[in-house]
């Protein structure tokens, strides 16, 4: 049993098979496919935030603004210039990544609650800018988004979303295991020690914001195409807090943890929306209980299935000095 639970390839294969068979399992239900697509959107956004907060140690409470930017990038460029989807989805990431660069450059001078307040201001201001920039965003009325004819069917676009989500998970997993990811972890553990070992703190902090914004922008683009409409109310500061709750409950500095948290928080409203106010209570209780009893998140429940040597592969090194020494060797700075 322990070997089965610890077999990552078997888990990944089962999850991919489940995703591919999902439309048939729910009888091609539009409601359940929308729920699944929203889970994919939040999986990508939660992993992007986890890269910044969990692996990089940079507190951000404004990442939902990147979802807004990604969604409106697709809506505006599709409506005004009729660009194809294969170009628009990467562009939604690139445009949002550029905004992330603009935010990241001054943010590297901030840390802790100062950075949290700065990102909070960003998260609050973007929906207001979108709301008041009528000529570009159509204000309160929002913008409609049409899918290309060859992806007009929900089934077809569902598989596009699944494919892109799997691709992003693979890329994220490789980023956190690369020298880049190990540099992020070293900075999180000790900026002083990382800098003393030649790691350029400002560069890597800016990279965190750019990468996080890029993938969150793509998630926003997928949302716009699936829903077919974007408005300033789609993603608010509450969404940013929900993204934070997802990675706290699922597991900080963990790709599976971000996935678990995003899926859990997407399906909770399905069971609680019938009762007014219950959804927020359930989510709040989940956060409190996890912080009290499982501070490393739900993903830590599976720690017993890890092999003894996997401790050496943990993204949370035993000490900051060990982390920095490791990254200085791997990154070869």
JSON list of C-alpha atoms in Angstrom, two decimals, residues 137-310:
[
{"chain": "A", "resi": 137, "resn": "UNK", "atom": "CA", "xyz": [-12.26, 47.67, -21.76]},
{"chain": "A", "resi": 138, "resn": "UNK", "atom": "CA", "xyz": [-15.92, 48.71, -22.20]},
{"chain": "A", "resi": 139, "resn": "UNK", "atom": "CA", "xyz": [-16.13, 49.44, -18.47]},
{"chain": "A", "resi": 140, "resn": "UNK", "atom": "CA", "xyz": [-18.89, 47.72, -16.48]},
{"chain": "A", "resi": 141, "resn": "UNK", "atom": "CA", "xyz": [-20.26, 46.06, -19.62]},
{"chain": "A", "resi": 142, "resn": "UNK", "atom": "CA", "xyz": [-17.12, 43.97, -20.10]},
{"chain": "A", "resi": 143, "resn": "UNK", "atom": "CA", "xyz": [-15.96, 42.33, -23.33]},
{"chain": "A", "resi": 144, "resn": "UNK", "atom": "CA", "xyz": [-17.07, 39.18, -25.05]},
{"chain": "A", "resi": 145, "resn": "UNK", "atom": "CA", "xyz": [-14.53, 36.64, -26.32]},
{"chain": "A", "resi": 146, "resn": "UNK", "atom": "CA", "xyz": [-15.20, 34.26, -29.19]},
{"chain": "A", "resi": 147, "resn": "UNK", "atom": "CA", "xyz": [-13.34, 31.02, -29.66]},
{"chain": "A", "resi": 148, "resn": "UNK", "atom": "CA", "xyz": [-12.07, 30.11, -33.11]},
{"chain": "A", "resi": 149, "resn": "UNK", "atom": "CA", "xyz": [-14.43, 27.95, -35.18]},
{"chain": "A", "resi": 150, "resn": "UNK", "atom": "CA", "xyz": [-12.31, 24.81, -34.87]},
{"chain": "A", "resi": 151, "resn": "UNK", "atom": "CA", "xyz": [-12.51, 25.04, -31.03]},
{"chain": "A", "resi": 152, "resn": "UNK", "atom": "CA", "xyz": [-16.10, 26.22, -30.75]},
{"chain": "A", "resi": 153, "resn": "UNK", "atom": "CA", "xyz": [-17.17, 22.97, -29.09]},
{"chain": "A", "resi": 154, "resn": "UNK", "atom": "CA", "xyz": [-16.80, 22.80, -25.30]},
{"chain": "A", "resi": 155, "resn": "UNK", "atom": "CA", "xyz": [-15.36, 19.29, -25.60]},
{"chain": "A", "resi": 156, "resn": "UNK", "atom": "CA", "xyz": [-12.62, 20.42, -27.97]},
{"chain": "A", "resi": 157, "resn": "UNK", "atom": "CA", "xyz": [-11.62, 23.41, -25.86]},
{"chain": "A", "resi": 158, "resn": "UNK", "atom": "CA", "xyz": [-11.83, 21.34, -22.67]},
{"chain": "A", "resi": 159, "resn": "UNK", "atom": "CA", "xyz": [-8.98, 19.17, -23.95]},
{"chain": "A", "resi": 160, "resn": "UNK", "atom": "CA", "xyz": [-6.99, 22.26, -24.94]},
{"chain": "A", "resi": 161, "resn": "UNK", "atom": "CA", "xyz": [-7.28, 23.51, -21.34]},
{"chain": "A", "resi": 162, "resn": "UNK", "atom": "CA", "xyz": [-6.27, 20.10, -19.96]},
{"chain": "A", "resi": 163, "resn": "UNK", "atom": "CA", "xyz": [-3.27, 19.91, -22.31]},
{"chain": "A", "resi": 164, "resn": "UNK", "atom": "CA", "xyz": [-2.05, 23.42, -21.42]},
{"chain": "A", "resi": 165, "resn": "UNK", "atom": "CA", "xyz": [-2.53, 22.75, -17.69]},
{"chain": "A", "resi": 166, "resn": "UNK", "atom": "CA", "xyz": [-0.46, 19.54, -17.90]},
{"chain": "A", "resi": 167, "resn": "UNK", "atom": "CA", "xyz": [2.20, 21.41, -19.87]},
{"chain": "A", "resi": 168, "resn": "UNK", "atom": "CA", "xyz": [2.35, 24.21, -17.27]},
{"chain": "A", "resi": 169, "resn": "UNK", "atom": "CA", "xyz": [2.60, 21.66, -14.43]},
{"chain": "A", "resi": 170, "resn": "UNK", "atom": "CA", "xyz": [5.52, 19.98, -16.23]},
{"chain": "A", "resi": 171, "resn": "UNK", "atom": "CA", "xyz": [7.27, 23.33, -16.83]},
{"chain": "A", "resi": 172, "resn": "UNK", "atom": "CA", "xyz": [6.73, 24.48, -13.23]},
{"chain": "A", "resi": 173, "resn": "UNK", "atom": "CA", "xyz": [8.05, 21.19, -11.89]},
{"chain": "A", "resi": 174, "resn": "UNK", "atom": "CA", "xyz": [11.20, 21.60, -13.98]},
{"chain": "A", "resi": 175, "resn": "UNK", "atom": "CA", "xyz": [11.64, 25.24, -12.96]},
{"chain": "A", "resi": 176, "resn": "UNK", "atom": "CA", "xyz": [11.60, 24.48, -9.23]},
{"chain": "A", "resi": 177, "resn": "UNK", "atom": "CA", "xyz": [14.07, 21.62, -9.72]},
{"chain": "A", "resi": 178, "resn": "UNK", "atom": "CA", "xyz": [16.42, 23.72, -11.86]},
{"chain": "A", "resi": 179, "resn": "UNK", "atom": "CA", "xyz": [19.19, 26.06, -10.75]},
{"chain": "A", "resi": 180, "resn": "UNK", "atom": "CA", "xyz": [16.67, 28.90, -11.08]},
{"chain": "A", "resi": 181, "resn": "UNK", "atom": "CA", "xyz": [14.29, 27.27, -8.61]},
{"chain": "A", "resi": 182, "resn": "UNK", "atom": "CA", "xyz": [17.09, 26.44, -6.20]},
{"chain": "A", "resi": 183, "resn": "UNK", "atom": "CA", "xyz": [18.18, 30.08, -6.32]},
{"chain": "A", "resi": 184, "resn": "UNK", "atom": "CA", "xyz": [14.62, 31.12, -5.39]},
{"chain": "A", "resi": 185, "resn": "UNK", "atom": "CA", "xyz": [14.69, 28.71, -2.42]},
{"chain": "A", "resi": 186, "resn": "UNK", "atom": "CA", "xyz": [18.10, 29.98, -1.32]},
{"chain": "A", "resi": 187, "resn": "UNK", "atom": "CA", "xyz": [16.83, 33.57, -1.35]},
{"chain": "A", "resi": 188, "resn": "UNK", "atom": "CA", "xyz": [13.76, 32.51, 0.64]},
{"chain": "A", "resi": 189, "resn": "UNK", "atom": "CA", "xyz": [15.93, 30.80, 3.25]},
{"chain": "A", "resi": 190, "resn": "UNK", "atom": "CA", "xyz": [18.46, 33.61, 3.68]},
{"chain": "A", "resi": 191, "resn": "UNK", "atom": "CA", "xyz": [18.98, 36.62, 1.42]},
{"chain": "A", "resi": 192, "resn": "UNK", "atom": "CA", "xyz": [22.21, 37.52, 3.21]},
{"chain": "A", "resi": 193, "resn": "UNK", "atom": "CA", "xyz": [23.69, 34.05, 2.82]},
{"chain": "A", "resi": 194, "resn": "UNK", "atom": "CA", "xyz": [22.51, 33.84, -0.81]},
{"chain": "A", "resi": 195, "resn": "UNK", "atom": "CA", "xyz": [24.07, 37.20, -1.67]},
{"chain": "A", "resi": 196, "resn": "UNK", "atom": "CA", "xyz": [27.28, 36.23, 0.10]},
{"chain": "A", "resi": 197, "resn": "UNK", "atom": "CA", "xyz": [27.49, 33.24, -2.23]},
{"chain": "A", "resi": 198, "resn": "UNK", "atom": "CA", "xyz": [27.15, 35.40, -5.35]},
{"chain": "A", "resi": 199, "resn": "UNK", "atom": "CA", "xyz": [23.43, 35.08, -6.05]},
{"chain": "A", "resi": 200, "resn": "UNK", "atom": "CA", "xyz": [22.05, 38.29, -7.59]},
{"chain": "A", "resi": 201, "resn": "UNK", "atom": "CA", "xyz": [19.08, 38.93, -5.31]},
{"chain": "A", "resi": 202, "resn": "UNK", "atom": "CA", "xyz": [17.40, 41.66, -7.39]},
{"chain": "A", "resi": 203, "resn": "UNK", "atom": "CA", "xyz": [17.63, 39.64, -10.63]},
{"chain": "A", "resi": 204, "resn": "UNK", "atom": "CA", "xyz": [16.14, 36.48, -9.18]},
{"chain": "A", "resi": 205, "resn": "UNK", "atom": "CA", "xyz": [13.40, 38.32, -7.29]},
{"chain": "A", "resi": 206, "resn": "UNK", "atom": "CA", "xyz": [12.39, 40.09, -10.51]},
{"chain": "A", "resi": 207, "resn": "UNK", "atom": "CA", "xyz": [12.43, 36.75, -12.34]},
{"chain": "A", "resi": 208, "resn": "UNK", "atom": "CA", "xyz": [10.02, 35.34, -9.76]},
{"chain": "A", "resi": 209, "resn": "UNK", "atom": "CA", "xyz": [7.52, 38.10, -10.47]},
{"chain": "A", "resi": 210, "resn": "UNK", "atom": "CA", "xyz": [7.89, 37.77, -14.25]},
{"chain": "A", "resi": 211, "resn": "UNK", "atom": "CA", "xyz": [7.45, 33.98, -14.28]},
{"chain": "A", "resi": 212, "resn": "UNK", "atom": "CA", "xyz": [4.57, 34.09, -11.81]},
{"chain": "A", "resi": 213, "resn": "UNK", "atom": "CA", "xyz": [2.82, 36.82, -13.84]},
{"chain": "A", "resi": 214, "resn": "UNK", "atom": "CA", "xyz": [3.43, 35.02, -17.15]},
{"chain": "A", "resi": 215, "resn": "UNK", "atom": "CA", "xyz": [1.69, 31.79, -16.12]},
{"chain": "A", "resi": 216, "resn": "UNK", "atom": "CA", "xyz": [-1.10, 33.60, -14.27]},
{"chain": "A", "resi": 217, "resn": "UNK", "atom": "CA", "xyz": [-1.74, 35.64, -17.42]},
{"chain": "A", "resi": 218, "resn": "UNK", "atom": "CA", "xyz": [-2.12, 32.44, -19.46]},
{"chain": "A", "resi": 219, "resn": "UNK", "atom": "CA", "xyz": [-4.59, 31.16, -16.85]},
{"chain": "A", "resi": 220, "resn": "UNK", "atom": "CA", "xyz": [-6.56, 34.40, -17.28]},
{"chain": "A", "resi": 221, "resn": "UNK", "atom": "CA", "xyz": [-6.54, 33.92, -21.06]},
{"chain": "A", "resi": 222, "resn": "UNK", "atom": "CA", "xyz": [-7.89, 30.37, -20.75]},
{"chain": "A", "resi": 223, "resn": "UNK", "atom": "CA", "xyz": [-10.64, 31.65, -18.43]},
{"chain": "A", "resi": 224, "resn": "UNK", "atom": "CA", "xyz": [-11.64, 34.34, -20.96]},
{"chain": "A", "resi": 225, "resn": "UNK", "atom": "CA", "xyz": [-11.87, 31.84, -23.81]},
{"chain": "A", "resi": 226, "resn": "UNK", "atom": "CA", "xyz": [-13.85, 29.29, -21.82]},
{"chain": "A", "resi": 227, "resn": "UNK", "atom": "CA", "xyz": [-16.37, 31.71, -20.25]},
{"chain": "A", "resi": 228, "resn": "UNK", "atom": "CA", "xyz": [-16.53, 33.82, -23.42]},
{"chain": "A", "resi": 229, "resn": "UNK", "atom": "CA", "xyz": [-16.71, 37.05, -21.46]},
{"chain": "A", "resi": 230, "resn": "UNK", "atom": "CA", "xyz": [-14.55, 39.15, -19.15]},
{"chain": "A", "resi": 231, "resn": "UNK", "atom": "CA", "xyz": [-15.55, 41.92, -16.74]},
{"chain": "A", "resi": 232, "resn": "UNK", "atom": "CA", "xyz": [-13.83, 43.93, -13.99]},
{"chain": "A", "resi": 233, "resn": "UNK", "atom": "CA", "xyz": [-15.67, 41.86, -11.34]},
{"chain": "A", "resi": 234, "resn": "UNK", "atom": "CA", "xyz": [-14.33, 38.47, -12.47]},
{"chain": "A", "resi": 235, "resn": "UNK", "atom": "CA", "xyz": [-11.24, 38.52, -10.23]},
{"chain": "A", "resi": 236, "resn": "UNK", "atom": "CA", "xyz": [-11.06, 40.79, -7.19]},
{"chain": "A", "resi": 237, "resn": "UNK", "atom": "CA", "xyz": [-8.79, 41.08, -4.17]},
{"chain": "A", "resi": 238, "resn": "UNK", "atom": "CA", "xyz": [-10.87, 38.26, -2.66]},
{"chain": "A", "resi": 239, "resn": "UNK", "atom": "CA", "xyz": [-9.60, 36.01, -5.46]},
{"chain": "A", "resi": 240, "resn": "UNK", "atom": "CA", "xyz": [-6.02, 36.95, -4.51]},
{"chain": "A", "resi": 241, "resn": "UNK", "atom": "CA", "xyz": [-6.70, 35.93, -0.91]},
{"chain": "A", "resi": 242, "resn": "UNK", "atom": "CA", "xyz": [-8.30, 32.70, -2.14]},
{"chain": "A", "resi": 243, "resn": "UNK", "atom": "CA", "xyz": [-5.17, 31.90, -4.16]},
{"chain": "A", "resi": 244, "resn": "UNK", "atom": "CA", "xyz": [-3.10, 32.42, -1.02]},
{"chain": "A", "resi": 245, "resn": "UNK", "atom": "CA", "xyz": [-5.47, 30.17, 0.93]},
{"chain": "A", "resi": 246, "resn": "UNK", "atom": "CA", "xyz": [-5.16, 27.49, -1.77]},
{"chain": "A", "resi": 247, "resn": "UNK", "atom": "CA", "xyz": [-1.39, 27.20, -1.40]},
{"chain": "A", "resi": 248, "resn": "UNK", "atom": "CA", "xyz": [-1.54, 27.43, 2.41]},
{"chain": "A", "resi": 249, "resn": "UNK", "atom": "CA", "xyz": [-4.13, 24.66, 2.65]},
{"chain": "A", "resi": 250, "resn": "UNK", "atom": "CA", "xyz": [-2.65, 22.54, -0.14]},
{"chain": "A", "resi": 251, "resn": "UNK", "atom": "CA", "xyz": [0.98, 22.99, 0.86]},
{"chain": "A", "resi": 252, "resn": "UNK", "atom": "CA", "xyz": [3.51, 25.79, 0.51]},
{"chain": "A", "resi": 253, "resn": "UNK", "atom": "CA", "xyz": [6.55, 25.18, -1.70]},
{"chain": "A", "resi": 254, "resn": "UNK", "atom": "CA", "xyz": [4.90, 22.14, -3.24]},
{"chain": "A", "resi": 255, "resn": "UNK", "atom": "CA", "xyz": [3.57, 21.65, -6.79]},
{"chain": "A", "resi": 256, "resn": "UNK", "atom": "CA", "xyz": [1.16, 18.85, -5.70]},
{"chain": "A", "resi": 257, "resn": "UNK", "atom": "CA", "xyz": [0.14, 21.03, -2.75]},
{"chain": "A", "resi": 258, "resn": "UNK", "atom": "CA", "xyz": [-0.86, 23.92, -5.03]},
{"chain": "A", "resi": 259, "resn": "UNK", "atom": "CA", "xyz": [-2.85, 21.50, -7.21]},
{"chain": "A", "resi": 260, "resn": "UNK", "atom": "CA", "xyz": [-4.65, 19.98, -4.21]},
{"chain": "A", "resi": 261, "resn": "UNK", "atom": "CA", "xyz": [-5.50, 23.40, -2.77]},
{"chain": "A", "resi": 262, "resn": "UNK", "atom": "CA", "xyz": [-6.76, 24.78, -6.09]},
{"chain": "A", "resi": 263, "resn": "UNK", "atom": "CA", "xyz": [-8.97, 21.76, -6.80]},
{"chain": "A", "resi": 264, "resn": "UNK", "atom": "CA", "xyz": [-10.33, 21.69, -3.24]},
{"chain": "A", "resi": 265, "resn": "UNK", "atom": "CA", "xyz": [-11.23, 25.39, -3.18]},
{"chain": "A", "resi": 266, "resn": "UNK", "atom": "CA", "xyz": [-12.83, 25.16, -6.63]},
{"chain": "A", "resi": 267, "resn": "UNK", "atom": "CA", "xyz": [-15.19, 22.33, -5.71]},
{"chain": "A", "resi": 268, "resn": "UNK", "atom": "CA", "xyz": [-16.11, 23.51, -2.18]},
{"chain": "A", "resi": 269, "resn": "UNK", "atom": "CA", "xyz": [-18.67, 26.06, -3.52]},
{"chain": "A", "resi": 270, "resn": "UNK", "atom": "CA", "xyz": [-20.32, 23.24, -5.50]},
{"chain": "A", "resi": 271, "resn": "UNK", "atom": "CA", "xyz": [-21.35, 21.65, -2.19]},
{"chain": "A", "resi": 272, "resn": "UNK", "atom": "CA", "xyz": [-21.95, 24.79, -0.12]},
{"chain": "A", "resi": 273, "resn": "UNK", "atom": "CA", "xyz": [-23.51, 27.38, -2.45]},
{"chain": "A", "resi": 274, "resn": "UNK", "atom": "CA", "xyz": [-26.99, 26.14, -1.53]},
{"chain": "A", "resi": 275, "resn": "UNK", "atom": "CA", "xyz": [-26.43, 27.56, 1.97]},
{"chain": "A", "resi": 276, "resn": "UNK", "atom": "CA", "xyz": [-25.93, 31.33, 2.20]},
{"chain": "A", "resi": 277, "resn": "UNK", "atom": "CA", "xyz": [-22.61, 32.30, 3.76]},
{"chain": "A", "resi": 278, "resn": "UNK", "atom": "CA", "xyz": [-21.48, 28.71, 4.37]},
{"chain": "A", "resi": 279, "resn": "UNK", "atom": "CA", "xyz": [-18.82, 28.76, 1.62]},
{"chain": "A", "resi": 280, "resn": "UNK", "atom": "CA", "xyz": [-16.71, 31.43, 3.30]},
{"chain": "A", "resi": 281, "resn": "UNK", "atom": "CA", "xyz": [-17.10, 29.76, 6.69]},
{"chain": "A", "resi": 282, "resn": "UNK", "atom": "CA", "xyz": [-15.95, 26.40, 5.31]},
{"chain": "A", "resi": 283, "resn": "UNK", "atom": "CA", "xyz": [-12.97, 27.98, 3.57]},
{"chain": "A", "resi": 284, "resn": "UNK", "atom": "CA", "xyz": [-12.03, 29.95, 6.68]},
{"chain": "A", "resi": 285, "resn": "UNK", "atom": "CA", "xyz": [-12.28, 26.85, 8.87]},
{"chain": "A", "resi": 286, "resn": "UNK", "atom": "CA", "xyz": [-10.18, 24.86, 6.39]},
{"chain": "A", "resi": 287, "resn": "UNK", "atom": "CA", "xyz": [-7.41, 27.47, 6.57]},
{"chain": "A", "resi": 288, "resn": "UNK", "atom": "CA", "xyz": [-7.49, 27.63, 10.38]},
{"chain": "A", "resi": 289, "resn": "UNK", "atom": "CA", "xyz": [-7.56, 23.85, 10.85]},
{"chain": "A", "resi": 290, "resn": "UNK", "atom": "CA", "xyz": [-4.70, 23.31, 8.42]},
{"chain": "A", "resi": 291, "resn": "UNK", "atom": "CA", "xyz": [-2.60, 26.03, 10.08]},
{"chain": "A", "resi": 292, "resn": "UNK", "atom": "CA", "xyz": [-3.20, 24.44, 13.49]},
{"chain": "A", "resi": 293, "resn": "UNK", "atom": "CA", "xyz": [-2.87, 20.76, 12.66]},
{"chain": "A", "resi": 294, "resn": "UNK", "atom": "CA", "xyz": [-1.05, 20.56, 9.29]},
{"chain": "A", "resi": 295, "resn": "UNK", "atom": "CA", "xyz": [1.08, 23.70, 8.87]},
{"chain": "A", "resi": 296, "resn": "UNK", "atom": "CA", "xyz": [2.77, 22.11, 5.84]},
{"chain": "A", "resi": 297, "resn": "UNK", "atom": "CA", "xyz": [-0.62, 21.65, 4.15]},
{"chain": "A", "resi": 298, "resn": "UNK", "atom": "CA", "xyz": [-2.75, 18.71, 3.12]},
{"chain": "A", "resi": 299, "resn": "UNK", "atom": "CA", "xyz": [0.03, 17.39, 0.91]},
{"chain": "A", "resi": 300, "resn": "UNK", "atom": "CA", "xyz": [1.99, 16.55, 4.10]},
{"chain": "A", "resi": 301, "resn": "UNK", "atom": "CA", "xyz": [-0.57, 13.79, 4.78]},
{"chain": "A", "resi": 302, "resn": "UNK", "atom": "CA", "xyz": [1.24, 11.79, 2.10]},
{"chain": "A", "resi": 303, "resn": "UNK", "atom": "CA", "xyz": [4.68, 12.22, 3.68]},
{"chain": "A", "resi": 304, "resn": "UNK", "atom": "CA", "xyz": [4.53, 8.70, 5.11]},
{"chain": "A", "resi": 305, "resn": "UNK", "atom": "CA", "xyz": [4.61, 7.33, 1.55]},
{"chain": "A", "resi": 306, "resn": "UNK", "atom": "CA", "xyz": [7.90, 9.07, 0.74]},
{"chain": "A", "resi": 307, "resn": "UNK", "atom": "CA", "xyz": [11.04, 7.03, 0.36]},
{"chain": "A", "resi": 308, "resn": "UNK", "atom": "CA", "xyz": [13.75, 7.73, 2.97]},
{"chain": "A", "resi": 309, "resn": "UNK", "atom": "CA", "xyz": [16.13, 9.25, 0.42]},
{"chain": "A", "resi": 310, "resn": "UNK", "atom": "CA", "xyz": [13.43, 11.65, -0.84]}
]
